Coordinates of C-alpha atoms in Angstrom, one line a residue:
Chain G
A1 CA 96.7 119.3 -7.2
Q2 CA 93.9 117.2 -5.9
K3 CA 94.7 115.7 -2.5
I4 CA 93.0 114.1 0.5
T5 CA 94.6 113.6 3.9
Q6 CA 93.3 111.6 6.9
T7 CA 95.7 111.9 9.8
Q8 CA 94.1 109.4 12.2
P9 CA 95.2 105.8 11.3
G10 CA 93.1 104.4 14.2
M11 CA 90.6 105.5 16.8
F12 CA 89.0 103.8 19.8
V13 CA 85.7 105.2 21.1
Q14 CA 83.3 104.0 23.8
E15 CA 79.9 102.9 22.6
K16 CA 77.2 105.7 22.6
E17 CA 79.8 108.4 22.5
A18 CA 80.2 110.8 19.5
V19 CA 83.3 110.5 17.3
T20 CA 84.9 112.9 14.8
L21 CA 87.0 111.5 12.0
D22 CA 89.3 114.1 10.4
C23 CA 89.7 114.8 6.7
T24 CA 91.5 117.7 5.0
Y25 CA 91.7 118.3 1.3
D26 CA 93.4 120.4 -1.3
T27 CA 92.1 121.5 -4.6
S28 CA 92.2 124.5 -6.9
D29 CA 88.8 123.6 -8.5
P30 CA 86.0 125.9 -7.2
S31 CA 83.4 123.1 -7.6
Y32 CA 84.0 119.8 -5.9
G33 CA 82.3 117.1 -3.9
L34 CA 83.4 115.5 -0.7
F35 CA 82.3 112.0 0.3
W36 CA 82.7 109.6 3.2
Y37 CA 82.6 105.8 2.8
K38 CA 82.5 103.0 5.3
Q39 CA 84.3 99.7 4.8
P40 CA 83.4 97.0 7.3
S41 CA 85.5 93.9 7.7
S42 CA 83.4 92.2 5.0
G43 CA 85.1 94.5 2.5
E44 CA 82.4 96.3 0.7
M45 CA 82.4 100.1 0.2
I46 CA 79.4 101.8 1.6
F47 CA 78.6 105.4 0.7
L48 CA 77.6 107.4 3.8
I49 CA 77.4 111.1 3.1
Y50 CA 78.1 113.8 0.5
Q51 CA 78.9 117.5 0.7
G52 CA 79.1 119.8 -2.3
S53 CA 81.5 122.8 -2.2
Y54 CA 78.6 125.2 -2.8
D55 CA 76.3 123.7 -0.2
Q56 CA 75.5 126.3 2.4
Q57 CA 74.6 123.8 5.1
N58 CA 76.5 120.9 6.5
A59 CA 75.3 117.6 5.2
T60 CA 73.5 115.2 7.5
E61 CA 72.3 111.6 7.1
G62 CA 70.8 110.0 10.2
R63 CA 73.6 109.7 12.7
Y64 CA 76.2 111.0 10.3
S65 CA 77.0 114.6 9.8
L66 CA 79.8 116.3 7.9
N67 CA 81.5 119.3 9.5
F68 CA 82.4 121.2 6.4
Q69 CA 84.8 124.1 6.9
K70 CA 85.6 125.4 3.5
A71 CA 88.2 128.0 4.5
R72 CA 90.1 125.4 6.4
K73 CA 89.6 122.9 3.6
S74 CA 88.4 120.3 6.1
A75 CA 85.4 117.9 5.9
N76 CA 85.3 116.0 9.1
L77 CA 82.8 113.1 9.6
V78 CA 80.8 113.2 12.9
I79 CA 79.1 110.0 14.1
S80 CA 76.7 110.6 16.9
A81 CA 75.8 107.9 19.5
S82 CA 78.3 105.4 18.2
Q83 CA 77.3 101.7 17.9
L84 CA 79.3 98.5 17.8
G85 CA 78.3 98.2 14.2
D86 CA 80.2 101.4 13.4
S87 CA 83.5 99.6 13.8
A88 CA 85.0 99.8 10.4
M89 CA 87.5 101.6 8.1
Y90 CA 86.3 105.1 7.1
F91 CA 87.5 106.8 3.9
C92 CA 87.2 110.4 2.9
A93 CA 87.1 111.1 -0.8
M94 CA 86.9 114.0 -3.2
R95 CA 85.9 114.6 -6.7
E96 CA 86.6 117.8 -8.7
A97 CA 83.7 118.8 -10.9
Y98 CA 85.8 120.4 -13.7
S99 CA 89.5 119.7 -13.5
S100 CA 91.3 116.4 -13.3
A101 CA 88.5 114.8 -15.4
S102 CA 86.4 114.1 -12.4
K103 CA 88.8 111.6 -10.8
I104 CA 87.6 110.4 -7.4
I105 CA 90.5 110.1 -5.0
F106 CA 90.6 108.7 -1.5
G107 CA 92.4 109.3 1.7
S108 CA 94.4 106.6 3.5
G109 CA 91.5 105.9 5.9
T110 CA 90.8 105.7 9.6
R111 CA 90.1 102.5 11.4
L112 CA 87.4 103.1 14.0
S113 CA 86.9 100.6 16.8
I114 CA 83.9 100.9 19.1
R115 CA 84.3 99.6 22.7
P116 CA 81.3 98.1 24.4
Chain B
N1 CA 69.2 96.0 -8.7
A2 CA 72.7 94.8 -9.8
G3 CA 74.5 98.1 -9.7
V4 CA 78.2 97.4 -10.2
T5 CA 79.3 93.8 -10.7
Q6 CA 82.9 92.6 -10.8
T7 CA 84.1 89.2 -12.2
P8 CA 85.7 87.2 -10.7
K9 CA 85.6 87.6 -7.0
F10 CA 88.7 85.7 -6.3
R11 CA 91.7 84.7 -8.4
V12 CA 95.1 83.2 -7.9
L13 CA 97.7 83.7 -10.6
K14 CA 101.2 82.6 -11.1
T15 CA 103.9 85.2 -11.8
G16 CA 103.9 86.1 -15.5
Q17 CA 100.4 84.9 -16.2
S18 CA 97.8 87.3 -17.7
M19 CA 94.2 87.9 -16.8
T20 CA 91.3 90.3 -17.3
L21 CA 89.0 91.6 -14.6
L22 CA 85.5 92.6 -15.8
C23 CA 83.4 95.4 -14.4
A24 CA 79.8 95.9 -15.5
Q25 CA 77.4 98.6 -14.4
D26 CA 73.7 99.0 -15.2
M27 CA 73.2 102.6 -14.1
N28 CA 74.1 104.2 -17.4
H29 CA 77.0 106.0 -15.7
E30 CA 79.6 107.8 -17.8
Y31 CA 82.5 107.5 -15.5
M32 CA 84.1 104.2 -14.4
Y33 CA 87.2 103.6 -12.2
W34 CA 89.5 100.9 -11.2
Y35 CA 91.2 101.0 -7.8
R36 CA 93.5 98.8 -5.9
Q37 CA 93.5 98.5 -2.1
D38 CA 96.5 97.1 -0.3
P39 CA 96.3 95.9 3.4
G40 CA 95.7 98.8 5.8
M41 CA 95.7 101.3 3.0
G42 CA 93.3 103.5 1.1
L43 CA 92.2 103.1 -2.5
R44 CA 94.6 104.1 -5.2
L45 CA 93.3 104.9 -8.6
I46 CA 94.8 102.7 -11.4
H47 CA 92.9 103.8 -14.5
Y48 CA 89.6 105.5 -15.2
S49 CA 87.3 106.3 -18.0
V50 CA 85.1 109.4 -18.7
G51 CA 83.0 107.7 -21.3
E52 CA 82.8 104.9 -23.9
G53 CA 86.0 104.5 -25.8
T54 CA 88.0 106.7 -23.5
T55 CA 90.6 105.7 -20.8
A56 CA 93.1 107.7 -18.7
K57 CA 95.8 106.9 -16.2
G58 CA 95.4 107.3 -12.5
E59 CA 97.9 107.3 -9.7
V60 CA 99.3 103.7 -10.2
P61 CA 98.8 102.7 -13.8
D62 CA 102.0 100.7 -14.5
G63 CA 101.5 97.0 -15.2
Y64 CA 97.8 97.5 -16.1
N65 CA 95.8 98.2 -19.2
V66 CA 92.2 99.0 -19.5
S67 CA 89.5 99.2 -22.2
R68 CA 86.0 100.6 -22.4
L69 CA 84.5 99.4 -25.6
K70 CA 81.0 99.5 -24.3
K71 CA 79.6 102.1 -21.9
Q72 CA 78.5 99.5 -19.3
N73 CA 81.8 97.6 -19.2
F74 CA 85.3 98.5 -18.0
L75 CA 88.0 95.9 -18.3
L76 CA 91.2 95.8 -16.3
G77 CA 94.1 93.7 -17.8
L78 CA 97.3 92.4 -16.3
E79 CA 99.6 91.3 -19.1
S80 CA 102.3 89.7 -16.9
A81 CA 101.3 89.5 -13.3
A82 CA 103.8 90.2 -10.5
P83 CA 103.6 89.5 -6.8
S84 CA 103.4 93.3 -6.2
Q85 CA 100.0 93.2 -7.9
T86 CA 98.6 91.1 -5.1
S87 CA 95.7 93.3 -3.9
V88 CA 92.0 93.8 -3.7
Y89 CA 90.7 95.5 -6.8
F90 CA 87.6 97.6 -6.8
C91 CA 85.6 98.9 -9.7
A92 CA 83.4 101.9 -9.4
S93 CA 81.1 104.0 -11.5
S94 CA 79.5 107.4 -11.2
G95 CA 77.4 109.9 -13.0
T96 CA 78.4 113.4 -14.2
G97 CA 79.2 116.2 -11.8
A98 CA 80.5 115.9 -8.3
T99 CA 78.5 112.8 -7.5
E100 CA 79.4 109.8 -5.5
A101 CA 80.9 106.6 -6.8
F102 CA 79.1 103.2 -6.6
F103 CA 81.4 100.3 -6.0
G104 CA 81.5 96.7 -6.9
Q105 CA 82.1 94.0 -4.3
G106 CA 85.9 93.8 -5.0
T107 CA 88.2 91.1 -6.5
R108 CA 90.8 89.6 -4.3
L109 CA 93.8 88.8 -6.5
T110 CA 96.8 86.8 -5.3
V111 CA 99.9 86.5 -7.5
V112 CA 102.3 83.7 -6.4

């Protein structure tokens, strides 16, 4: 069954440090996509980064990178050189390409707080 | 570019009242979703649609109904609102394949 797990309810990080947000998933579908979204206090959902299950390289988008370890079924988000504006909720999500009619499911989220 | 638009943004209902939330997307996406987000929690899937005229149940469908009569619109209905349905509701749409979802701005619903 399709499942996403985020085990860190909250994290505090010093500004300019790198931070890793954990995400593990479970699926029996060989083709799937993994996503990270940011939700600032204003409430909107902002798409950050995508990793496909067949992608050979880890995805990167500016200061965001996705540490994809397929055998471990983990898709951790790495934010380099954190900024005060990175303080937000972060959600990991997954979409199976074939089974489950392409539902997109989300983890419970991690609240990241950046200290100046 | 409008993307995904939700109407209304805020609403207060009395217990037992009914209402419909409207979601409209202009990206010609096949898939549309309704989620609810409760304080401090992630997004839980209520219902979704894989194309015009289709709907399917998600994780928490009880107390809600949906319709997708037109490809661009996905309606979420509450027939008899309950305080447990107080939440922020998000609509999203996506294309085919393992692509990301685009979200509306959310609807904050309070049932008193």
